[in-house]
Phi, psi and omega in degrees: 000067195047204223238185166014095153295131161278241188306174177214123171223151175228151186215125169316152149225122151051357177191173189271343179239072167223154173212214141233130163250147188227128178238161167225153207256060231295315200195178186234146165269094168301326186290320179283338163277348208207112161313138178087348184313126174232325185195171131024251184293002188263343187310148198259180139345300175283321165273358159304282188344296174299330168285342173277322178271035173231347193263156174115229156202173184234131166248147197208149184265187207194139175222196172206185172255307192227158178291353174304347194233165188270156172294106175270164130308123187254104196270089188109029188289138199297263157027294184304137175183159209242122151262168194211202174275018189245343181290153212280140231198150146239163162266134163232135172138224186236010168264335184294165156086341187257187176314302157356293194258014191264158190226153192291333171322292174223102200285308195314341203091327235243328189228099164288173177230107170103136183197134149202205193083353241251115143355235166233198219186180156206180179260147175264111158009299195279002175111343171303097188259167198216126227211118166265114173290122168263288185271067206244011153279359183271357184276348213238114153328100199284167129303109195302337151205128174312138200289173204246023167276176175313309164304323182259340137308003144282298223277339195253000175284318238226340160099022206254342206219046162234045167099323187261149179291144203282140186338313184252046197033005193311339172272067147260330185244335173208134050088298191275016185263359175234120199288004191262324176269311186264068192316332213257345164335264164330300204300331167302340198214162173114007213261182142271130193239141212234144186197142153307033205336312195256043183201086202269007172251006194239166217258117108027120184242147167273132185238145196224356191262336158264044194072169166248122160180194205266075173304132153288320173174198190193126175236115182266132176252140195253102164312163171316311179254008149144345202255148200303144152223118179256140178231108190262131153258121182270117181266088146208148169355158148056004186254174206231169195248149234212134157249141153254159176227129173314176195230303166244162201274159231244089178247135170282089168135340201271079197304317168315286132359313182253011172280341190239025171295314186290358193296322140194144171207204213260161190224137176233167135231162223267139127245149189234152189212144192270194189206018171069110173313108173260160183004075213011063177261158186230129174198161196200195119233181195202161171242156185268124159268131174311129167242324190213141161187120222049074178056015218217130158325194180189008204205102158316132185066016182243142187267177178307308145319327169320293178323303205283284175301322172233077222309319215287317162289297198272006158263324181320320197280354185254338185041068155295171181281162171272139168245165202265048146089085187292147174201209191348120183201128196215115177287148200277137170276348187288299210239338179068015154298167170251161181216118195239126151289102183260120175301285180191181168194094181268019143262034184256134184282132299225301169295340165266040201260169187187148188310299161316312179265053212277015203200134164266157195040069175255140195249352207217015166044172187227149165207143226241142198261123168221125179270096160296160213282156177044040184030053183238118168264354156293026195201137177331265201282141214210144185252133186240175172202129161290110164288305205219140170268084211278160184135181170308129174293339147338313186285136185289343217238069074343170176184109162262090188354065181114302230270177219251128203278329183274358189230004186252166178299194162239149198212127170214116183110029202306118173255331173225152176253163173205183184221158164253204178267007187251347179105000181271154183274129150277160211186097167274139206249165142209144187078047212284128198279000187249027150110002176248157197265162202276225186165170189261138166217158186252135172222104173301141161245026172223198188028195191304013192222357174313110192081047145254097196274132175217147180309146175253290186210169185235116137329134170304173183313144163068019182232150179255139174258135169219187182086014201291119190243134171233137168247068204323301251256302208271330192103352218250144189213127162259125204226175172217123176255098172285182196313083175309181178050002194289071177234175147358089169088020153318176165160189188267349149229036182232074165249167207244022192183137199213004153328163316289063175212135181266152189096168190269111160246126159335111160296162175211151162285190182157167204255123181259147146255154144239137175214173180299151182282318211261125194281010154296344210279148196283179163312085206089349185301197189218008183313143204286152177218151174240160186219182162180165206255178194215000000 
């Protein structure tokens, strides 16, 4: 079911044990798929193809017997289906339709062809999930430097103008993958996308109305007073974090309607500001500065499409904080926090330190809590606090929100957030700097034990844990073990993992549960667990 599962998300159908699991399908490991492997451009016809189908997401169904039992794969199920980097797309939102995004392919604007790179993601009130493109500048045959217009400052703002050719030949098979004929091309992607899961017939959206840029995912909240609020991350060094708030409002049951709450409302981005680190605590408050608001630009010289296609520019013209690679940012259902996963930033220089961002050369990233004010997610101003400060608990400038330092895991690279039903965070690492392999770990954030983070599980060697899904009610904890084996000089007989298989074998990624062996075992308990794979 395609390559590197991210995200994970599962939805009932119709009883508690029929669902969907729905995934995404971020990037491919050529060296761990195709015996032989060298480059690219050594790729046959056929295996471009398969690296273009391989990419994207999946939806596929799942049963059980009892909640007590794993979850199977229903192999030919109505349900099931691959989108892909090829599949027919719409634009929905204040971007169709304009100059920006139309191609001699589709002069109207109106139909990308495709998604990939795409992260992590979330689920909608209304049954929808929603898959963030991230790294969607590496598909594309760049220009070597950019023209010195608006467009060509996006392109080099967007990572598009240096030259290099696209990662998989994918333009060797299609034309628009090389940005020197189609420039407008790149402008296509960068989107949050929107899908249907439980309509394997219906078409797939680009939502433009919550900007472009290299999103980790999109997590939604329903406000006080009815209307969508999406909480967004741009993962790169130096990028900023990013809201949207709905135009309309958020009705129960009424599907038509709440399918098109994103199409459009106001788009912010964060600034944060300290309040001087005491016995290291870092905290502060802030504000969302406006990019779009009542349909209207909000960012001198830029028109509202501008705004939208070049996101990333008309938040620089606004000077937001820079962040320390924002990626997972998800809210507690429990406390009604916001919760942001900062991966690392090992460029950040001694001068650039900043409260939120406390540490040059960081390697081992943070992570941040924000209370909106009068726990109104529709409203400017918002107070923040780092619960955690990751790294060897050793290290003086760590911080686990309080808890006694010597009692806690060691943690580095924090990437997607999750919650239970009691409201404690859960927390998947990638890229772990201190020499361990990564993992899922748990942190209460209230009572006597609040920041007392301890490992949940470990991944195998060369692998990132992502997806974190907790099913409190059932016990059930769901993960994506992404490209095992990924190292230096890997290949398919040089391997560095052989998961999910004993022996010597080509690794695949996949998605795993673990639940209690004994369906008794208690809240918080330690009880022995079993897992298996999908």
């Amino acid at each position: 079911m395609g390559y590197n599962c991210d995200y994970v998300g599962v939805l009932r159908h119709g009883s508690a044990n029929r669902a969907v699991l729905v995934v995404n399908n971020e990037y491919t490991n050529n060296e761990l798929m195709f015996a032989g492997y060298t480059s690219a451009e050594a790729l046959t016809d056929d295996q471009v193809g398969i690296t273009l189908n391989a990419h994207g997401m999946t939806v596929v169904e799942i049963t059980r017997k009892n909640p007590n039992s794993k979850w199977t794969y229903t192999q030919g199920a109505p349900l099931n289906r691959r989108i892909t980097a090829q599949t027919p797309f719409t634009f929905a939102g204040p971007v169709r339709g304009h100059d920006l995004v139309k191609t001699s392919a589709d002069p109207a604007g109106t139909t990308p062809l495709g998604t990939f790179g795409n992260c992590a993601g979330g689920t909608t009130p209304w049954g929808t999930v929603l898959s963030g493109e991230e790294n969607f500048n590496f598909y594309f045959t760049q220009p070597a430097a950019p023209s010195d217009d608006r467009a060509g400052r996006a392109a080099a703002r967007y990572g598009l103008a240096s030259g290099n050719r696209a990662q998989h030949d994918w333009d060797r098979l299609d034309p628009r993958f090389d940005l020197t004929r189609e420039p407008n091309e790149a402008n296509r992607h960068g989107w949050i996308v929107e899908v249907d899961p439980f309509d394997a017939s219906s078409t797939p959206r680009k939502l433009t109305a919550l900007g472009r840029f290299k999103h980790e995912g999109a997590n939604v909240t329903v406000a006080g007073d009815g209307r969508v609020v999406v909480y967004m991350g741009d993962d790169e060094r130096f990028d900023y974090m990013y809201k949207f708030v709905s135009s309309r409002t958020y009705v129960e049951g009424d599907a038509a309607g709440n399918h098109a709450l994103l199409d459009e409302g106001d788009l912010y981005v964060a600034k944060f500001n300290g309040n001087g680190s005491v016995d290291g605590i870092h905290d502060g408050d802030g504000e969302w500065l406006p990019l779009v608001v009542d349909g209207r630009s909000a960012v001198d010289g830029f028109t509202l499409e501008e705004v939208l296609v070049h996101t990333r520019l008309a938040a620089d013209a606004v000077s937001p904080t820079k962040m320390d690679r924002p990626e997972d940012v998800e809210v507690n259902p429990v406390n009604g926090r916001v919760y942001a996963a900062l991966t690392n930033n090992s460029r950040r220089a001694p001068a650039q330190v900043d409260e939120v961002n406390p540490r040059a050369n960081n390697k081992h990233g943070q992570v941040l809590e924000i209370t909106p004010r009068g726990g109104d997610h529709t409203v400017a101003g918002f107070d923040w606090k780092l619960v955690l400060v990751c790294g060897d608990p050793s290290d003086p400038q760590t911080y686990f929100n309080g808890y006694d330092k010597s009692e806690v895991s060691a943690i580095s690279c924090p990437d997607n957030v999750a919650f239970d039903g009691e409201g404690n965070l859960w927390i998947a690492t990638d890229g772990n700097a201190l020499g361990s392999c990564d993992g899922m770990y748990l942190m209460p954030l209230e009572g006597e034990h609040k920041g007392h983070l301890q490992q949940f599980l470990s991944v195998p060697a060369f692998s990132e844990c992502c997806g974190p899904l907790i099913e409190w009610d059932e016990r059930v904890v769901f993960a994506a073990v992404q490209h095992p084996g990924e190292d230096d000089g890997a290949s398919t007989t040089n391997v560095k993992s052989t998961f999910p298989y004993r022996g010597n074998t080509q690794p695949r990624p996949a998605v795993i549960m673990i639940w209690p062996q004994s369906p008794s075992a208690g809240k918080g308990t330690a009880k022995a667990a079993r897992s298996t794979k999908a």
